[in-house]
PDB file of C-alpha atoms in Angstrom:
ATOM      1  CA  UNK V  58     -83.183 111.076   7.118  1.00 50.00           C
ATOM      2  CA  UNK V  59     -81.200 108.263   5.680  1.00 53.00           C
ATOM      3  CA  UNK V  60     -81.514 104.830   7.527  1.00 59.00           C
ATOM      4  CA  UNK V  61     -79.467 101.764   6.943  1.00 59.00           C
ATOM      5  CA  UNK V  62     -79.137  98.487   8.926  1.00 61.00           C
ATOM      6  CA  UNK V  63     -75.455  98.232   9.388  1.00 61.00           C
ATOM      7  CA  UNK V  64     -76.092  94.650  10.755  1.00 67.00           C
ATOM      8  CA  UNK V  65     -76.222  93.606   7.664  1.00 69.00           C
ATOM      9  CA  UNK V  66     -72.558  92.219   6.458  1.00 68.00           C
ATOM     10  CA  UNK V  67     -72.625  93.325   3.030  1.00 68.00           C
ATOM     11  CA  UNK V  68     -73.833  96.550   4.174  1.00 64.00           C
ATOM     12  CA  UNK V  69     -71.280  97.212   6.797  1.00 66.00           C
ATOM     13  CA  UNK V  70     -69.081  96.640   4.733  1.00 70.00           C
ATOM     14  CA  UNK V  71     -69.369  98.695   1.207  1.00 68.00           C
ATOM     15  CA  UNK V  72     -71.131 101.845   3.376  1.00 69.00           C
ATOM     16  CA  UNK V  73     -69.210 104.749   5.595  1.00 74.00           C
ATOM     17  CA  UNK V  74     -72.160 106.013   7.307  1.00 76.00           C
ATOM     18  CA  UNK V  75     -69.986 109.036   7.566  1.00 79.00           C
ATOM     19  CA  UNK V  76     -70.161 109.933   3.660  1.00 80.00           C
ATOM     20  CA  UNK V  77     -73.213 109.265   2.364  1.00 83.00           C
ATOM     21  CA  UNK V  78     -73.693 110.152  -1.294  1.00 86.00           C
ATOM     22  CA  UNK V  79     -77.334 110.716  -2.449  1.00 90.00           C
ATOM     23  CA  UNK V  80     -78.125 110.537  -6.216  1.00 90.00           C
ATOM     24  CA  UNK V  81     -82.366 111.090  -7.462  1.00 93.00           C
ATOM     25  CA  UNK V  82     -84.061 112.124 -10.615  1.00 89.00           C
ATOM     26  CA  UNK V  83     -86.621 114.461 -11.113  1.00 89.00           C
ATOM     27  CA  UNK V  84     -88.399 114.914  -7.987  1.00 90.00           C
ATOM     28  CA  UNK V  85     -86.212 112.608  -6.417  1.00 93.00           C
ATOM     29  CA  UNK V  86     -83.450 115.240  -7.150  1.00 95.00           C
ATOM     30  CA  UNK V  87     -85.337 117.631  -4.901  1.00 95.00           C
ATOM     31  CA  UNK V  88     -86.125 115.531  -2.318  1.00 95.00           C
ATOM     32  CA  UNK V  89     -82.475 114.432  -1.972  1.00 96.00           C
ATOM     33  CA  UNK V  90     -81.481 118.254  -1.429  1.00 97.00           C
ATOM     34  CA  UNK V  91     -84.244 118.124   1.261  1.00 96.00           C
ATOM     35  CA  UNK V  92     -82.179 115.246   2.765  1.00 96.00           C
ATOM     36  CA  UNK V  93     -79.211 116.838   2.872  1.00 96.00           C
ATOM     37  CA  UNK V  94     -80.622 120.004   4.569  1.00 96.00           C
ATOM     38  CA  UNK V  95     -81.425 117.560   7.631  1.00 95.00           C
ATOM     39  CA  UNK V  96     -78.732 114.912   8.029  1.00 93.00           C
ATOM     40  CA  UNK V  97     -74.862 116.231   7.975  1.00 92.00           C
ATOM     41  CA  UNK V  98     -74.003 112.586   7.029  1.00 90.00           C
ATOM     42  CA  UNK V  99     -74.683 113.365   3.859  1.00 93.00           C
ATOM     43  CA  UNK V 100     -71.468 114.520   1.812  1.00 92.00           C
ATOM     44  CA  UNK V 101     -72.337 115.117  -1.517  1.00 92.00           C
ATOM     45  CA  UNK V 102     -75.125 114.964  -3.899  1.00 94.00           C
ATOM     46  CA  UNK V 103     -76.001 114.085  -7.704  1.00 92.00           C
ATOM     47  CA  UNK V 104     -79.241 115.308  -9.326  1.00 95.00           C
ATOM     48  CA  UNK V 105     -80.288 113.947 -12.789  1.00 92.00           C
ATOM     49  CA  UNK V 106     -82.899 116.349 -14.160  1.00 91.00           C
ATOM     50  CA  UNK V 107     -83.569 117.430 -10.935  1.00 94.00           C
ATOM     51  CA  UNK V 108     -87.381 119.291 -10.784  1.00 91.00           C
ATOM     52  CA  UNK V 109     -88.427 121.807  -8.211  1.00 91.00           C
ATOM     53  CA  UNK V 110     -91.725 123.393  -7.217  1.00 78.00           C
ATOM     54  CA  UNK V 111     -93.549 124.308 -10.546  1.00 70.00           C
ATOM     55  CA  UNK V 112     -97.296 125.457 -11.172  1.00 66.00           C
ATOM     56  CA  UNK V 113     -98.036 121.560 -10.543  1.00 69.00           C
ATOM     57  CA  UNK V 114     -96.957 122.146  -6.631  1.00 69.00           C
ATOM     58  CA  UNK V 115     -96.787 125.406  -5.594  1.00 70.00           C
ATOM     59  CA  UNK V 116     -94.348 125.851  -3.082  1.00 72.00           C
ATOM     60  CA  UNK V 117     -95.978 125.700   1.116  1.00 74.00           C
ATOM     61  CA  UNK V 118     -95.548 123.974   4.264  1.00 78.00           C
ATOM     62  CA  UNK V 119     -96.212 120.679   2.557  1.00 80.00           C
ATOM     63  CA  UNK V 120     -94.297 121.563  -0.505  1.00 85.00           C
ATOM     64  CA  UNK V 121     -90.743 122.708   0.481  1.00 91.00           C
ATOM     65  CA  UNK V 122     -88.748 124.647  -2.078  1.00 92.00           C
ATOM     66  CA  UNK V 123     -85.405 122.946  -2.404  1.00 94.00           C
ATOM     67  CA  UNK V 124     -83.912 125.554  -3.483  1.00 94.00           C
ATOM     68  CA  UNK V 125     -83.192 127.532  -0.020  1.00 95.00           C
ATOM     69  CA  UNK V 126     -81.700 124.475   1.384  1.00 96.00           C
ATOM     70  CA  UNK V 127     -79.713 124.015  -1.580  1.00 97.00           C
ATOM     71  CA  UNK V 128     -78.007 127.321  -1.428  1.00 97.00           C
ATOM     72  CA  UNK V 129     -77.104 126.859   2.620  1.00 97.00           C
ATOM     73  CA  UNK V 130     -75.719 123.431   2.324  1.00 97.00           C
ATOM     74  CA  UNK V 131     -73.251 124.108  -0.555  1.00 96.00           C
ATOM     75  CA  UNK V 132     -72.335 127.140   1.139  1.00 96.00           C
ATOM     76  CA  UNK V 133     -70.030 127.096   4.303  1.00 95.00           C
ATOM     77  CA  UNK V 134     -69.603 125.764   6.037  1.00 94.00           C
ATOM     78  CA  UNK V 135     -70.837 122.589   4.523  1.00 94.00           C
ATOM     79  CA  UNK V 136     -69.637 123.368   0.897  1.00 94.00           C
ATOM     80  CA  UNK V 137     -71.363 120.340  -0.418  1.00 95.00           C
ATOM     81  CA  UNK V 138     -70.442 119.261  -3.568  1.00 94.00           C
ATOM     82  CA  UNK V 139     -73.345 118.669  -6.371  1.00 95.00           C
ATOM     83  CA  UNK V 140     -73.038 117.598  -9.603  1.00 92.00           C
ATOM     84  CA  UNK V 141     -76.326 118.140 -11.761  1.00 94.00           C
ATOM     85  CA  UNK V 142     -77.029 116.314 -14.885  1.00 91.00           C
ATOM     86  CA  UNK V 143     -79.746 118.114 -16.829  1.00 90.00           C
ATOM     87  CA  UNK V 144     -81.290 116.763 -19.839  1.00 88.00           C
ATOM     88  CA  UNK V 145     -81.317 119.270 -22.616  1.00 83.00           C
ATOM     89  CA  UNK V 146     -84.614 118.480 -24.506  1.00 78.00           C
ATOM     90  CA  UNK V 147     -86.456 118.464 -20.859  1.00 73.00           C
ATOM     91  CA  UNK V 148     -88.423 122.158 -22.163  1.00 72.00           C
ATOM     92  CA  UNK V 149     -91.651 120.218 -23.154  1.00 69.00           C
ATOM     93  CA  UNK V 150     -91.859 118.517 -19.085  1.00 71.00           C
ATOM     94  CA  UNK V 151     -90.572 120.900 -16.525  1.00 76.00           C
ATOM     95  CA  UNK V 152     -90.702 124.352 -16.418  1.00 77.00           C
ATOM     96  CA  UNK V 153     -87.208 126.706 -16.560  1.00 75.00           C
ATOM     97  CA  UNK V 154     -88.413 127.992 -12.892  1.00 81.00           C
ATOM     98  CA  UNK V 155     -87.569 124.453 -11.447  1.00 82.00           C
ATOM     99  CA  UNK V 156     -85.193 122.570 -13.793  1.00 90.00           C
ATOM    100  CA  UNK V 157     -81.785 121.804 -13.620  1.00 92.00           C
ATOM    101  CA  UNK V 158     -80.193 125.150 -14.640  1.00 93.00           C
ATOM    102  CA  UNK V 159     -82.354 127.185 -11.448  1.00 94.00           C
ATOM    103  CA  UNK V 160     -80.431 124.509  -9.318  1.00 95.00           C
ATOM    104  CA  UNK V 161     -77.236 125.178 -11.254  1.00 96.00           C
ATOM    105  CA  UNK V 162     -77.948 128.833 -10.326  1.00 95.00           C
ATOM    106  CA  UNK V 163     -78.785 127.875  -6.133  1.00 96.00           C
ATOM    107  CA  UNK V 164     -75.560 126.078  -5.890  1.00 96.00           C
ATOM    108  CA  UNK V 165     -73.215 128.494  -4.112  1.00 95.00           C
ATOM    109  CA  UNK V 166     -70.184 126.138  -3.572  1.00 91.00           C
ATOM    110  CA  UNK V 167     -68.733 123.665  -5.716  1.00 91.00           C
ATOM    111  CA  UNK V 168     -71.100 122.260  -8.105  1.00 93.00           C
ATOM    112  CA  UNK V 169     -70.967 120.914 -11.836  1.00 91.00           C
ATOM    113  CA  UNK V 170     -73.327 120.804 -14.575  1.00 93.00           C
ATOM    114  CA  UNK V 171     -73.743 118.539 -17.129  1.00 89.00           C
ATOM    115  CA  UNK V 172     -76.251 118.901 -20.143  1.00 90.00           C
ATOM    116  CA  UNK V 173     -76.926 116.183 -21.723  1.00 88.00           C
ATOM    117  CA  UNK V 174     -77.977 117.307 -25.499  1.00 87.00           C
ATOM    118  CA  UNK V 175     -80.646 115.520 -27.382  1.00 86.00           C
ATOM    119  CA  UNK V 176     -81.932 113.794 -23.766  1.00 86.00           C
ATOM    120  CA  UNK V 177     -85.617 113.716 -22.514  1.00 82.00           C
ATOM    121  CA  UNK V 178     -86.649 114.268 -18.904  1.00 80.00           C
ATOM    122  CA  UNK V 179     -87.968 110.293 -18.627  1.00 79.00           C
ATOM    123  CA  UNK V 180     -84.736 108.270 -20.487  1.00 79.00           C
ATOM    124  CA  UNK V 181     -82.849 108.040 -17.317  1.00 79.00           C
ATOM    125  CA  UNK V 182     -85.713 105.706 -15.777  1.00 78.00           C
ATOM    126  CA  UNK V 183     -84.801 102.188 -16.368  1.00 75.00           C
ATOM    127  CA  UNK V 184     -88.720 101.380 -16.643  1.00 71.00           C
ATOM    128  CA  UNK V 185     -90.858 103.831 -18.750  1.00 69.00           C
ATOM    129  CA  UNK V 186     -94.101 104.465 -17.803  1.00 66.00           C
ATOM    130  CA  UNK V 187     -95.984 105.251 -21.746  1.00 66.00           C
ATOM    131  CA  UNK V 188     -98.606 106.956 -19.947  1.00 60.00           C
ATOM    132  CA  UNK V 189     -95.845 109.407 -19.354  1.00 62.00           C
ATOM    133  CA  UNK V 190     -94.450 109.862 -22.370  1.00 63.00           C
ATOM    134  CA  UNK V 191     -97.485 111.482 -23.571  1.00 58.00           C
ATOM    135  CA  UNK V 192     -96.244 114.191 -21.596  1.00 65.00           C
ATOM    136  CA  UNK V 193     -92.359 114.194 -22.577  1.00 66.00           C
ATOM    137  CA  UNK V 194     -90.929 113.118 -25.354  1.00 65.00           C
ATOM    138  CA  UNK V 195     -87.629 111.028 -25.752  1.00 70.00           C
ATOM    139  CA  UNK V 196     -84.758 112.797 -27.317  1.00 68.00           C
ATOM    140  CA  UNK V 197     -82.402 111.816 -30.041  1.00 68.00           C
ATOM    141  CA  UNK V 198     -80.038 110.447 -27.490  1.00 74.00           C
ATOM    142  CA  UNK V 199     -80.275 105.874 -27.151  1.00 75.00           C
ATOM    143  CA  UNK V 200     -81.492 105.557 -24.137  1.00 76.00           C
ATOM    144  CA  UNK V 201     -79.211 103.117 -23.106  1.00 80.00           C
ATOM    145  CA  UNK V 202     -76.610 105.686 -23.604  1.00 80.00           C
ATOM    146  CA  UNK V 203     -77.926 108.013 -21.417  1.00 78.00           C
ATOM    147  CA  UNK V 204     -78.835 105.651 -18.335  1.00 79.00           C
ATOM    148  CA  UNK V 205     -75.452 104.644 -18.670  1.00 81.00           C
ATOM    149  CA  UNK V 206     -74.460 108.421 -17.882  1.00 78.00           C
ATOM    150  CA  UNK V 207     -76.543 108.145 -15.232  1.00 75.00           C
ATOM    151  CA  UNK V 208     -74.927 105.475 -13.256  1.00 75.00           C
ATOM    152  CA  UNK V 209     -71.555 107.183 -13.709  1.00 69.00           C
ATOM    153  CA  UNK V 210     -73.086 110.247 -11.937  1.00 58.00           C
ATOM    154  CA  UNK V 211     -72.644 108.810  -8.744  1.00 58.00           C
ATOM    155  CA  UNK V 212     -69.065 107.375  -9.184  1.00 60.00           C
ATOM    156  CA  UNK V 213     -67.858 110.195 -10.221  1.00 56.00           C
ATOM    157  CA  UNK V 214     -69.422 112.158  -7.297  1.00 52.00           C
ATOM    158  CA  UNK V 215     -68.596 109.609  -5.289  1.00 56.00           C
ATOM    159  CA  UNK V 216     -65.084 110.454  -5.585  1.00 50.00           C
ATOM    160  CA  UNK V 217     -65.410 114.154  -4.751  1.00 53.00           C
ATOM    161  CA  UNK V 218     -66.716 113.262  -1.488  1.00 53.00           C
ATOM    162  CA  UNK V 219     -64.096 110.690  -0.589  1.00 53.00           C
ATOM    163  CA  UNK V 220     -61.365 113.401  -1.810  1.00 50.00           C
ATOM    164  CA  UNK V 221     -63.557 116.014   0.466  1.00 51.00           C
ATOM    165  CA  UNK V 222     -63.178 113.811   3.550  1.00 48.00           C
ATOM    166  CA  UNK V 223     -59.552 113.109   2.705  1.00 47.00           C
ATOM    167  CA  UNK V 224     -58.858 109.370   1.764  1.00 42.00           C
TER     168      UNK V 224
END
């Protein structure tokens, strides 16, 4: 569920509770499709690298698949729009069974995909962990460059939902 404290001036004003966008990376990506399976405030959705279950966490009662959900709520009568950003060097970190293209593939209403060519799984983080970069390496792509593609994600989804709802 998503909560907010709509006391809050600043808040009441810049959010519709009524169109919430959600935007994660990686497993963040997932767990915003999760989201979106239980609260119908939620409009639309933007997933940068987005990971699923993979060998690391097999798929159970405490590890959801988000795929399922994924498929109902872009479906009708919800026809959620998603746009996915995948990052086209991700091959060496996450596993084709739960990257970006399977949630390409799950998205059974209107959804976009954009690869991002030369782009490592961990350059849209802001902070870089090295300890994780043993495990993926950084593509060719600045990484300024491609954060800044991440923070358009949202605007531009942003305005799918708003033309969704109609203003």
């Amino acid at each position: 569920m998503v909560f907010y404290d709509m006391s809050t001036k600043t808040v009441s004003a810049n959010v519709d509770p009524s169109c919430i966008l959600l935007c994660g990376h990686s497993r963040g990506g997932k767990l915003s499709v999760l989201a979106a399976g239980q609260d119908t405030r939620i409009k639309a959705l933007v997933l940068l690298d987005p990971v699923n279950n993979t060998a690391m966490t097999p798929s159970g009662p405490e590890y959801p698949s988000a795929f399922p959900i994924l498929a109902t709520i872009t479906s009708e009568p919800r026809n959620m729009p998603v746009l996915i950003v995948g990052a086209g060097a991700n091959d060496d970190f996450v596993p084709a069974e739960g990257n970006y293209r399977r949630f390409t593939q799950m998205c059974y209403g209107p959804a976009w995909e954009l690869e991002l060519n030369g782009v490592g799984h961990l350059q849209f983080l802001d902070k870089q962990n090295p300890l994780f970069s043993l495990f993926s390496a950084a593509g060719s792509s600045p990484d300024a460059a491609v954060r800044a593609v991440s923070k358009v994600g949202p605007g531009v989804a942003e305005f799918g939902c708003a033309s969704k709802m109609g203003s």
